[in-house]
Short mmCIF file of C-alpha atoms in Angstrom, two decimals:
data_model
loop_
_atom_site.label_atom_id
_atom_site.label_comp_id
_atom_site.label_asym_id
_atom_site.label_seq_id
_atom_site.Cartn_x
_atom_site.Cartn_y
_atom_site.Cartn_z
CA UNK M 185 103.06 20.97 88.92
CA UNK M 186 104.11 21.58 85.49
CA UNK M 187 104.02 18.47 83.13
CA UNK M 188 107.59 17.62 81.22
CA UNK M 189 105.86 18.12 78.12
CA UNK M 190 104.92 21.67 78.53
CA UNK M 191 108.71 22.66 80.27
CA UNK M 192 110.48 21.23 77.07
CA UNK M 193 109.62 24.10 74.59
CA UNK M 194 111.43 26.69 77.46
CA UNK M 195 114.57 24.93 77.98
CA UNK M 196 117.04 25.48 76.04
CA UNK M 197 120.75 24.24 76.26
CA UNK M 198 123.52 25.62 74.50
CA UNK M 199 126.49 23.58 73.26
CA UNK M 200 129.40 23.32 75.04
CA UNK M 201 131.86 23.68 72.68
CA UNK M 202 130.12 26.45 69.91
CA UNK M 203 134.03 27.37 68.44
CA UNK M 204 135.16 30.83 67.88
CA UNK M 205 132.74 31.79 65.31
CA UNK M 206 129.81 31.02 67.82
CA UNK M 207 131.69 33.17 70.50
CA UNK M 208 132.13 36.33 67.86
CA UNK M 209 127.78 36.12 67.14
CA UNK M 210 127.09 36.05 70.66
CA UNK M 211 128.89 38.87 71.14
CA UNK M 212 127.08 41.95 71.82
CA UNK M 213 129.06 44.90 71.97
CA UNK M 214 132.75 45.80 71.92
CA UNK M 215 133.49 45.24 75.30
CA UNK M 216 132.43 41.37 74.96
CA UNK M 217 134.89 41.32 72.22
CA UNK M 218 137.26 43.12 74.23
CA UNK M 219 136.72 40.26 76.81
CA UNK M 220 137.58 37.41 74.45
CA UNK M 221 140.42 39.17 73.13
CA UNK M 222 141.96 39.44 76.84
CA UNK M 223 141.43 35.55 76.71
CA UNK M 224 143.06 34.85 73.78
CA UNK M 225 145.50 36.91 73.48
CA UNK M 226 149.15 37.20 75.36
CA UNK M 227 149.21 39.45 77.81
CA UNK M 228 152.47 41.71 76.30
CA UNK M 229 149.95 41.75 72.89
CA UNK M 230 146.51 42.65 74.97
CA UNK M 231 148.31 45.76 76.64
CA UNK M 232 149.85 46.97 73.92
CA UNK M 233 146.50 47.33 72.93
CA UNK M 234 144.45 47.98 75.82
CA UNK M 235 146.78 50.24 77.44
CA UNK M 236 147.74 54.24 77.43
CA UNK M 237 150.15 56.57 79.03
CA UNK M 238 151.39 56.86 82.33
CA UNK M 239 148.13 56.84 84.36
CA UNK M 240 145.86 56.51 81.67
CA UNK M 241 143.83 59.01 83.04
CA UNK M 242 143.16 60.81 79.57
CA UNK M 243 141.54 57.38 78.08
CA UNK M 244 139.72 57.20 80.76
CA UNK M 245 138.14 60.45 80.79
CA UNK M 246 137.95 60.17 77.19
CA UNK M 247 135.15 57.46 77.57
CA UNK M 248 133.73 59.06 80.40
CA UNK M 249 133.14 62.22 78.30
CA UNK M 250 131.10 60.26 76.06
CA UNK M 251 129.12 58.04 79.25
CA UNK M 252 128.33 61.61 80.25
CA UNK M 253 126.27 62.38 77.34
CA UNK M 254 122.46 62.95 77.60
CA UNK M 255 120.50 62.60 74.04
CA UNK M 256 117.21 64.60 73.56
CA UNK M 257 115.10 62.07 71.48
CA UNK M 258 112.44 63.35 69.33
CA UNK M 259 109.44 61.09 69.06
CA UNK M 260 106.84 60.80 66.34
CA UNK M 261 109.43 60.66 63.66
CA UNK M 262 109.52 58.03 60.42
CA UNK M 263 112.29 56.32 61.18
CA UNK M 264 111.12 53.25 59.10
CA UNK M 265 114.57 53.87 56.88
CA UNK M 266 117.93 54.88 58.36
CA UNK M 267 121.01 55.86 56.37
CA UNK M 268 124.14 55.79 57.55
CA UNK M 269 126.00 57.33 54.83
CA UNK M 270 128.18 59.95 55.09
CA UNK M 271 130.40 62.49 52.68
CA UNK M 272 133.86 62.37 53.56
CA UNK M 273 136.89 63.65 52.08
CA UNK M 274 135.03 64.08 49.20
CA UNK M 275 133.65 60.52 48.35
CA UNK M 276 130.77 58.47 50.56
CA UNK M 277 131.31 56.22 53.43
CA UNK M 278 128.58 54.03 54.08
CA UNK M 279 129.20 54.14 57.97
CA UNK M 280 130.08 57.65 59.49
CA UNK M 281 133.49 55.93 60.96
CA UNK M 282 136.65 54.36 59.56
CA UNK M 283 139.58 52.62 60.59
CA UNK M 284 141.74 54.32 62.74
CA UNK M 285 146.16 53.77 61.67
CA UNK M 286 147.21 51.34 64.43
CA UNK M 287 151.05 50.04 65.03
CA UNK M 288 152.62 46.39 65.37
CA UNK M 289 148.91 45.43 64.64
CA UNK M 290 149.81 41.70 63.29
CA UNK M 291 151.38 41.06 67.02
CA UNK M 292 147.73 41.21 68.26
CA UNK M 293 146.73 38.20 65.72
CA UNK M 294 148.48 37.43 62.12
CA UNK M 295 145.65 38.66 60.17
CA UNK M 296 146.81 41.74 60.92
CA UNK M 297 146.27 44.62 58.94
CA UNK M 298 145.33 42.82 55.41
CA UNK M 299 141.94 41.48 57.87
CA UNK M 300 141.19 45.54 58.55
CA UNK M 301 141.67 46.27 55.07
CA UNK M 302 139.44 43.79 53.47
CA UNK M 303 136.89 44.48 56.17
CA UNK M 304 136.70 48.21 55.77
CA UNK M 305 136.03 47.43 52.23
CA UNK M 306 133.38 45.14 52.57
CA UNK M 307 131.78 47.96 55.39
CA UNK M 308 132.32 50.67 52.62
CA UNK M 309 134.40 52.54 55.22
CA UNK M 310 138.18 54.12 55.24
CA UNK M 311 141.05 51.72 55.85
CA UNK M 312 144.46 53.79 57.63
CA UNK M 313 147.63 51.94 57.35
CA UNK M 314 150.42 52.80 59.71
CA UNK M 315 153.78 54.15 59.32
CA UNK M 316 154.20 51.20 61.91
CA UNK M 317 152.10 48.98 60.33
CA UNK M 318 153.29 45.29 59.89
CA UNK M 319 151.65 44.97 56.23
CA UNK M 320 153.27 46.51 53.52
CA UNK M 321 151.35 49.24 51.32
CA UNK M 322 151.70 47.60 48.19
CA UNK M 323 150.26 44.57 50.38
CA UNK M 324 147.46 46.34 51.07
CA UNK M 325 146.59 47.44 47.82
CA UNK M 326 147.04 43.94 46.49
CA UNK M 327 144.26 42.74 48.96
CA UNK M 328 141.71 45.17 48.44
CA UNK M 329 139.56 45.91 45.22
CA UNK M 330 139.81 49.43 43.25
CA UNK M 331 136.57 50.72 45.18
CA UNK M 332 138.52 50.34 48.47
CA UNK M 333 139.25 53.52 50.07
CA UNK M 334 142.91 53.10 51.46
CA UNK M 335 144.64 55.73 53.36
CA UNK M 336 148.10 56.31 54.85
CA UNK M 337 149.44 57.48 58.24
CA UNK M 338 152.46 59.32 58.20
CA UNK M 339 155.05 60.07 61.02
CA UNK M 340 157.49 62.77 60.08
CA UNK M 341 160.79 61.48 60.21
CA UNK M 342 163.89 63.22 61.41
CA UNK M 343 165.42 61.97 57.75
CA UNK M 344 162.76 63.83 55.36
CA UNK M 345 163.81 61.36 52.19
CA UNK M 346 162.80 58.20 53.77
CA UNK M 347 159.25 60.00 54.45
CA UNK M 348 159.33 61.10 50.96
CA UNK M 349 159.82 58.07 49.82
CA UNK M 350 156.77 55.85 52.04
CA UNK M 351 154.33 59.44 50.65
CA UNK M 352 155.51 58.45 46.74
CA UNK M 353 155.06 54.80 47.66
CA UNK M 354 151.48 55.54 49.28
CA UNK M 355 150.41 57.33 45.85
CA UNK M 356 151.76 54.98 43.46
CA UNK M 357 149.28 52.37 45.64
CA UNK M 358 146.27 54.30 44.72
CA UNK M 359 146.51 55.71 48.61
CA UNK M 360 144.03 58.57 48.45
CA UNK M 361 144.36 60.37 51.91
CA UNK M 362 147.14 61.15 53.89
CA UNK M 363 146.88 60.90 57.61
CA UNK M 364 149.79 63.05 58.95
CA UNK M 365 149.99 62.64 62.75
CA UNK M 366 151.67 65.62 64.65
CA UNK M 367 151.31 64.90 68.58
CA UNK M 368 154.65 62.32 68.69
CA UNK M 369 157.72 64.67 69.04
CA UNK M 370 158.88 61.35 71.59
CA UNK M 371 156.92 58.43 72.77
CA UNK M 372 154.34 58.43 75.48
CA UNK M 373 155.10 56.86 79.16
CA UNK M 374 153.74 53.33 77.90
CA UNK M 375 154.16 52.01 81.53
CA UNK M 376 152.75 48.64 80.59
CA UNK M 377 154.62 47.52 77.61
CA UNK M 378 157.79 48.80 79.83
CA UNK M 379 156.88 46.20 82.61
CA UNK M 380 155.80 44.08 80.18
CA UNK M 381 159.48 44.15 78.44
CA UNK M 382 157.69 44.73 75.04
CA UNK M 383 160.67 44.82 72.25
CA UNK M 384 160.45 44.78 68.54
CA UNK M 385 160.75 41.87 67.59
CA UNK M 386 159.03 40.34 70.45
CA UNK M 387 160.96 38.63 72.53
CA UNK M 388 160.23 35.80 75.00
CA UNK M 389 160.80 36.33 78.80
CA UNK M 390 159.88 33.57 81.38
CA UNK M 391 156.72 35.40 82.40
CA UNK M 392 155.41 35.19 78.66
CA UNK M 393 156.52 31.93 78.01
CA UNK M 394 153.82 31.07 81.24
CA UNK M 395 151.50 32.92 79.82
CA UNK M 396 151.73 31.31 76.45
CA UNK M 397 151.16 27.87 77.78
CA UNK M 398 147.53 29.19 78.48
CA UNK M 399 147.03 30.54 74.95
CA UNK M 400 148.89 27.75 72.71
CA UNK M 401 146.62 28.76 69.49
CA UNK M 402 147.85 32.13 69.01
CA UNK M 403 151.76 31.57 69.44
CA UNK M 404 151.07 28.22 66.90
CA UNK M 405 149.79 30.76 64.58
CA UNK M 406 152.26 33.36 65.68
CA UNK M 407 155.04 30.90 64.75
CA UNK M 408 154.11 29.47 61.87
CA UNK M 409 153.17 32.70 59.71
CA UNK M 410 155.37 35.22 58.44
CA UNK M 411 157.76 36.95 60.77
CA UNK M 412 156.85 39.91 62.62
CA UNK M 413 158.15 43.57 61.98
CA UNK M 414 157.48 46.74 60.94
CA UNK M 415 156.58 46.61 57.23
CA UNK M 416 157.91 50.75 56.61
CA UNK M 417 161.13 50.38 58.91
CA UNK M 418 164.68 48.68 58.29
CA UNK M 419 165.57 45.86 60.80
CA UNK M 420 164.93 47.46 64.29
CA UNK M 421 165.75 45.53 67.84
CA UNK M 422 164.92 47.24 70.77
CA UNK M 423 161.95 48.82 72.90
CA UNK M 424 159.01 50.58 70.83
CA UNK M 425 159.78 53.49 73.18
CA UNK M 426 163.42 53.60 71.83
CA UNK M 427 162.22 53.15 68.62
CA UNK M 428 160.21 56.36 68.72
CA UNK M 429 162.20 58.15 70.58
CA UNK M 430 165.12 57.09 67.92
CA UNK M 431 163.17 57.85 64.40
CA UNK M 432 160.61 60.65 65.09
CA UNK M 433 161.67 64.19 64.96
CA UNK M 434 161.08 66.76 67.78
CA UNK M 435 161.62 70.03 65.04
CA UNK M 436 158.57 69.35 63.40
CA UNK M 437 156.86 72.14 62.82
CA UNK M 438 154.07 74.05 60.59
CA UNK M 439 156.21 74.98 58.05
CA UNK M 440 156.55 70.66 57.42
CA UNK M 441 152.96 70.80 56.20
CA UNK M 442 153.68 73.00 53.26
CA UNK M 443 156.21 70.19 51.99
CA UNK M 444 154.45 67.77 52.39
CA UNK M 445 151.46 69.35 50.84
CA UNK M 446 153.51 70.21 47.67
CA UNK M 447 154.50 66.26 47.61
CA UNK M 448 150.83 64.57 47.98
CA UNK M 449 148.60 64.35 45.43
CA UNK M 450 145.48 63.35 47.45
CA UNK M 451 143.45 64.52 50.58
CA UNK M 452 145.53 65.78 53.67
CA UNK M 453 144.33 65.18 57.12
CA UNK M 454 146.29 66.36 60.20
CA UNK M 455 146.08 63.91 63.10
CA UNK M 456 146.62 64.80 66.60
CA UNK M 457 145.09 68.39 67.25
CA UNK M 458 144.21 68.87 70.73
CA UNK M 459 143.29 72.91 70.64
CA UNK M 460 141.23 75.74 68.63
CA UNK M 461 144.54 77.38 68.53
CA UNK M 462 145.93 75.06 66.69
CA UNK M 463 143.13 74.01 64.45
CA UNK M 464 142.39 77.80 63.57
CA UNK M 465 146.08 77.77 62.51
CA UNK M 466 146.14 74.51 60.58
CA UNK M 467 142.59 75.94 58.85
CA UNK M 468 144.44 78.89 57.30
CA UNK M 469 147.16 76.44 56.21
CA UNK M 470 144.60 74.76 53.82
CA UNK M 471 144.48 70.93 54.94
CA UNK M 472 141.61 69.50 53.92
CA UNK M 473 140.62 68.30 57.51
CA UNK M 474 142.68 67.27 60.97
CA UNK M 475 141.27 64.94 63.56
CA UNK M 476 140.67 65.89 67.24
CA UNK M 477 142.76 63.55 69.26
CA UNK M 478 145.01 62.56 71.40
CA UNK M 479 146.19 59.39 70.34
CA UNK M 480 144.03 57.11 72.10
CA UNK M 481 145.11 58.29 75.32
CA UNK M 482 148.78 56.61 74.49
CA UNK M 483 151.14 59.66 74.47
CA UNK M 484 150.18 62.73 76.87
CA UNK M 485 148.32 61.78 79.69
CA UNK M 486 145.69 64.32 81.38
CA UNK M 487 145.45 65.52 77.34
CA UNK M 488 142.11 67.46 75.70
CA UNK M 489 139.52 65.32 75.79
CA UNK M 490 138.19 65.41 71.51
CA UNK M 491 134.69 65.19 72.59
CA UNK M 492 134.40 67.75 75.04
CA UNK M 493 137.22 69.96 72.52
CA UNK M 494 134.80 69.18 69.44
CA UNK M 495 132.22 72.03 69.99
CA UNK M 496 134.35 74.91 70.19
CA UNK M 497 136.71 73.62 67.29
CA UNK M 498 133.28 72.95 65.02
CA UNK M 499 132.05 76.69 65.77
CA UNK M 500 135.39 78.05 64.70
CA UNK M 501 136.94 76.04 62.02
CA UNK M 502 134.03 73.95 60.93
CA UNK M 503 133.43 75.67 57.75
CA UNK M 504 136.38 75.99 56.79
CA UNK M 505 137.58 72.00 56.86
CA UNK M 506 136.22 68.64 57.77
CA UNK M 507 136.46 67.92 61.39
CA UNK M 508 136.95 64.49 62.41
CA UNK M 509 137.38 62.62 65.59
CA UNK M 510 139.00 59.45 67.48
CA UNK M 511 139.60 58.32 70.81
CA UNK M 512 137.30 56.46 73.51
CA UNK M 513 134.88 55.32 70.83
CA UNK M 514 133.28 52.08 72.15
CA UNK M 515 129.92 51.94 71.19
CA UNK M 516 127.62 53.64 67.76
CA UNK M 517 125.95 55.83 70.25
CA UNK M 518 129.51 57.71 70.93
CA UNK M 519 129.69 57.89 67.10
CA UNK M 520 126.05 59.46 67.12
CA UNK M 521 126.67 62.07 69.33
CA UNK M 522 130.33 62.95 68.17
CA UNK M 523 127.95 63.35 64.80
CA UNK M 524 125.45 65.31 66.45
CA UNK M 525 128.08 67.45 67.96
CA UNK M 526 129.46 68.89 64.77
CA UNK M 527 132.05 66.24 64.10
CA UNK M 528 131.91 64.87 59.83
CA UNK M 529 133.60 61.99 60.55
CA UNK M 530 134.90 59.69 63.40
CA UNK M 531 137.83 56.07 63.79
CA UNK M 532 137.74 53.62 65.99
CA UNK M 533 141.45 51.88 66.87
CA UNK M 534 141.28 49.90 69.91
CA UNK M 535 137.24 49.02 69.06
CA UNK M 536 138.69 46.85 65.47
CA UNK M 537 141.89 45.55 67.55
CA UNK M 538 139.80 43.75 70.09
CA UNK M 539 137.88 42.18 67.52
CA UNK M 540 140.93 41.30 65.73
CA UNK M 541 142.48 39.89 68.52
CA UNK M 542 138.84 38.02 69.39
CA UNK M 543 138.13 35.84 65.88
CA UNK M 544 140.92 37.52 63.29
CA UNK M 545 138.92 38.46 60.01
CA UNK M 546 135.36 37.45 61.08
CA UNK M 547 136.28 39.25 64.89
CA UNK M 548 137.07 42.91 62.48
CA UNK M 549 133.35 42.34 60.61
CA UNK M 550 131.62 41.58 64.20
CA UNK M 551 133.21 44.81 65.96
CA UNK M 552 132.44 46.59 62.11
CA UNK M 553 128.63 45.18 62.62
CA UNK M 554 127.83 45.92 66.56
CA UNK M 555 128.46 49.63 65.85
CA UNK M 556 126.41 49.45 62.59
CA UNK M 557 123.76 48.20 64.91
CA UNK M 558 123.62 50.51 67.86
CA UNK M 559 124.33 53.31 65.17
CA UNK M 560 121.37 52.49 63.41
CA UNK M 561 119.46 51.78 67.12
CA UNK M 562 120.67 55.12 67.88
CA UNK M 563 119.21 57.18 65.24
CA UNK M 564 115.77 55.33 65.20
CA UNK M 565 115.71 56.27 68.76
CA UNK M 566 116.35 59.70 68.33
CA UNK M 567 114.18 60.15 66.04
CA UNK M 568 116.51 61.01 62.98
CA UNK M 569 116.83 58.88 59.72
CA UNK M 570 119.72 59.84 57.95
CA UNK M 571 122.79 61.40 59.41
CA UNK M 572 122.31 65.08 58.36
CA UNK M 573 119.49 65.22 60.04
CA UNK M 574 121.60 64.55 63.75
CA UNK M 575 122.35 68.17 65.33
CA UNK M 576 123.78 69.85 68.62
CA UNK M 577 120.11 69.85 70.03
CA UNK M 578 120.06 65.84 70.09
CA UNK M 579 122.85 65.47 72.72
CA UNK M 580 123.94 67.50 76.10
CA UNK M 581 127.40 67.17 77.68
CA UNK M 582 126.75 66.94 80.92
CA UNK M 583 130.00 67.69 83.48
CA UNK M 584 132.01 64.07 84.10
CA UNK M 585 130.80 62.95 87.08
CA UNK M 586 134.34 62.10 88.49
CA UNK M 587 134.53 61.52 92.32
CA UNK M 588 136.68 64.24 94.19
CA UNK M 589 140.46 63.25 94.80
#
């Protein structure tokens, strides 16, 4: 029998009560800190993150498309020094990914976007601010340092002087990219914030005031910061849905580009593109790069999925612009082999929200640091050392292995 004396040295006991910050190191990958965010977070907040459209069959597929990928290591490679860096928009990004524009993002903890921002500058990464962002642009620039890269996500509204006037506001912030999006001519069937009652403001309904008796720390801090709205908008009661459907314009077309082109001093990026079609269209427009997408999955459902789009849109456009990429991301590896696949450049939304909604600042530098990791993992294991280097030949898309109907 084993002597006390010898068993002592193996067991190990963790503390039962380790606090948040314990809970964010332990945390392995972004679906841990999606876990923690589900318990700390009110439900109406968590699906407004977690969810898409109708049957959110094209986030689903979206992350399929990347479990379906096969990488072709190379072995007997010096991998003794990785670098992550990557060119982008015409400065360097010491991760090949940046934050993606996200809406109503202080609802999912009060931190909110000014948490992102600082984060993404600390990562030496892109920060996008949303038309519906609850943080003000000048807020954002007040926060961040000079070497921050801050960019702006614009919606084209049906009144063309009030987007005017958030494009001069951007560039007067030191803004240097503009993130137009283009696939929101209405809103997306967003069945669970509809059964969810989801308003702006939020409003509380007896099924949320049961759930908040579970989660008393976040509506403390909900109640006692600043009050929640939409930093870009004037006052605004009613259902996000409405308030899409209400401000965006369906006539958007081409033609918009050209305006705002004339009107922005910086970088353009087009946000949204879902076919070759329309990138070999936006190429001979002149944008400086769009990003495959389809909005997370959150307006039409059984959309493109980017990955499985990105090949043919790199063989025919990729010279001619930067091609970036969102949607799905969970994990480095789907950053490595959207890299690999031609892609410059790649966001991650719902991958920073859950770790916002997990620990607030320190939750955005955990989710920031897992995908450093299994980026860096990634590459070593591949046998590549800087990102350059990755190429078609490391990574096969293999046909979703979906079960029949």
């Amino acid at each position: 029998m084993p002597r006390p004396r010898e068993l002592a040295p193996l067991v190990k006991f963790d503390r039962p009560f380790g606090g948040r910050g314990r809970k964010l190191a332990r945390a392995q990958t972004i679906w841990d800190l999606r876990e923690l965010a589900r318990r700390r977070t009110p439900k109406v907040a968590f699906d407004y993150t977690d969810g898409a459209a109708d049957a959110e069959i094209s986030l689903r597929r979206a992350r399929e498309a990347f479990s379906d990928i096969e990488f072709r290591p190379a072995v007997l490679r010096d991998v003794s020094v990785t670098d992550t860096t990557v060119r982008v928009l015409g400065a360097t990004a010491r991760l090949p990914f940046g934050i993606a524009p996200t809406g109503f993002t202080r609802m999912m903890h009060t931190a909110g976007e000014r948490a992102g921002a600082r984060a993404a500058e600390r990562a030496g990464i892109p920060f996008t601010l949303s038309t519906m962002g609850t943080t003000a642009i000048e807020d954002i620039a007040a926060v961040t340092g000079p070497d921050a890269r801050n960019w702006f996500q614009l919606y084209m509204w049906t009144d063309r002087d009030r987007s005017l006037a958030l494009v001069e506001r951007a560039a007067l912030a030191g803004f240097d990219t503009l993130v137009v999006t283009v696939d929101v001519p209405v809103a997306g069937a967003r069945l669970r914030d509809v059964r969810n009652g989801m308003t702006v403001p939020p409003s509380i309904t007896v099924s949320g005031a049961m759930d908040a008796l579970r989660r008393p720390w976040w509506w403390w801090d909900f109640l006692t910061t600043e009050p929640l709205a939409f930093a870009s908008l004037d006052r605004w009661s009613g259902t996000v849905v409405e308030l899409l459907d209400t401000m965006f314009d369906p006539t958007v077309g081409f033609e918009d580009l050209a305006w705002i082109r004339d009107r922005w001093p910086g970088r353009i990026l087009v946000k949204g593109v879902q076919t070759v079609a329309d990138a070999e269209r936006l190429a001979g427009l002149g944008v400086d790069g769009i990003v495959l997408s389809n909005h997370g999955g959150r307006q039409l459902d059984r959309a493109p999925v980017p990955l499985q789009l990105l090949p043919s849109v790199v063989r025919e456009v990729g010279n001619d612009m930067e091609i970036h990429l969102d949607t799905g991301i969970m994990h480095g590896a789907d950053i490595v082999a959207a890299l690999a696949l031609g892609a410059r450049f790649t966001f991650i939304g719902r991958a920073y929200l859950y770790g916002l909604m997990a620990g607030g600042a320190a939750g955005v530098d955990r989710a920031i640091e897992i995908l450093r990791t299994q980026i860096v993992r990634t590459m070593k294991l591949l046998g590549v050392g800087t990102i350059e280097e990755l190429e078609p030949r490391h990574v096969q898309l293999l046909e979703c292995r979906r079960p029949a109907p």
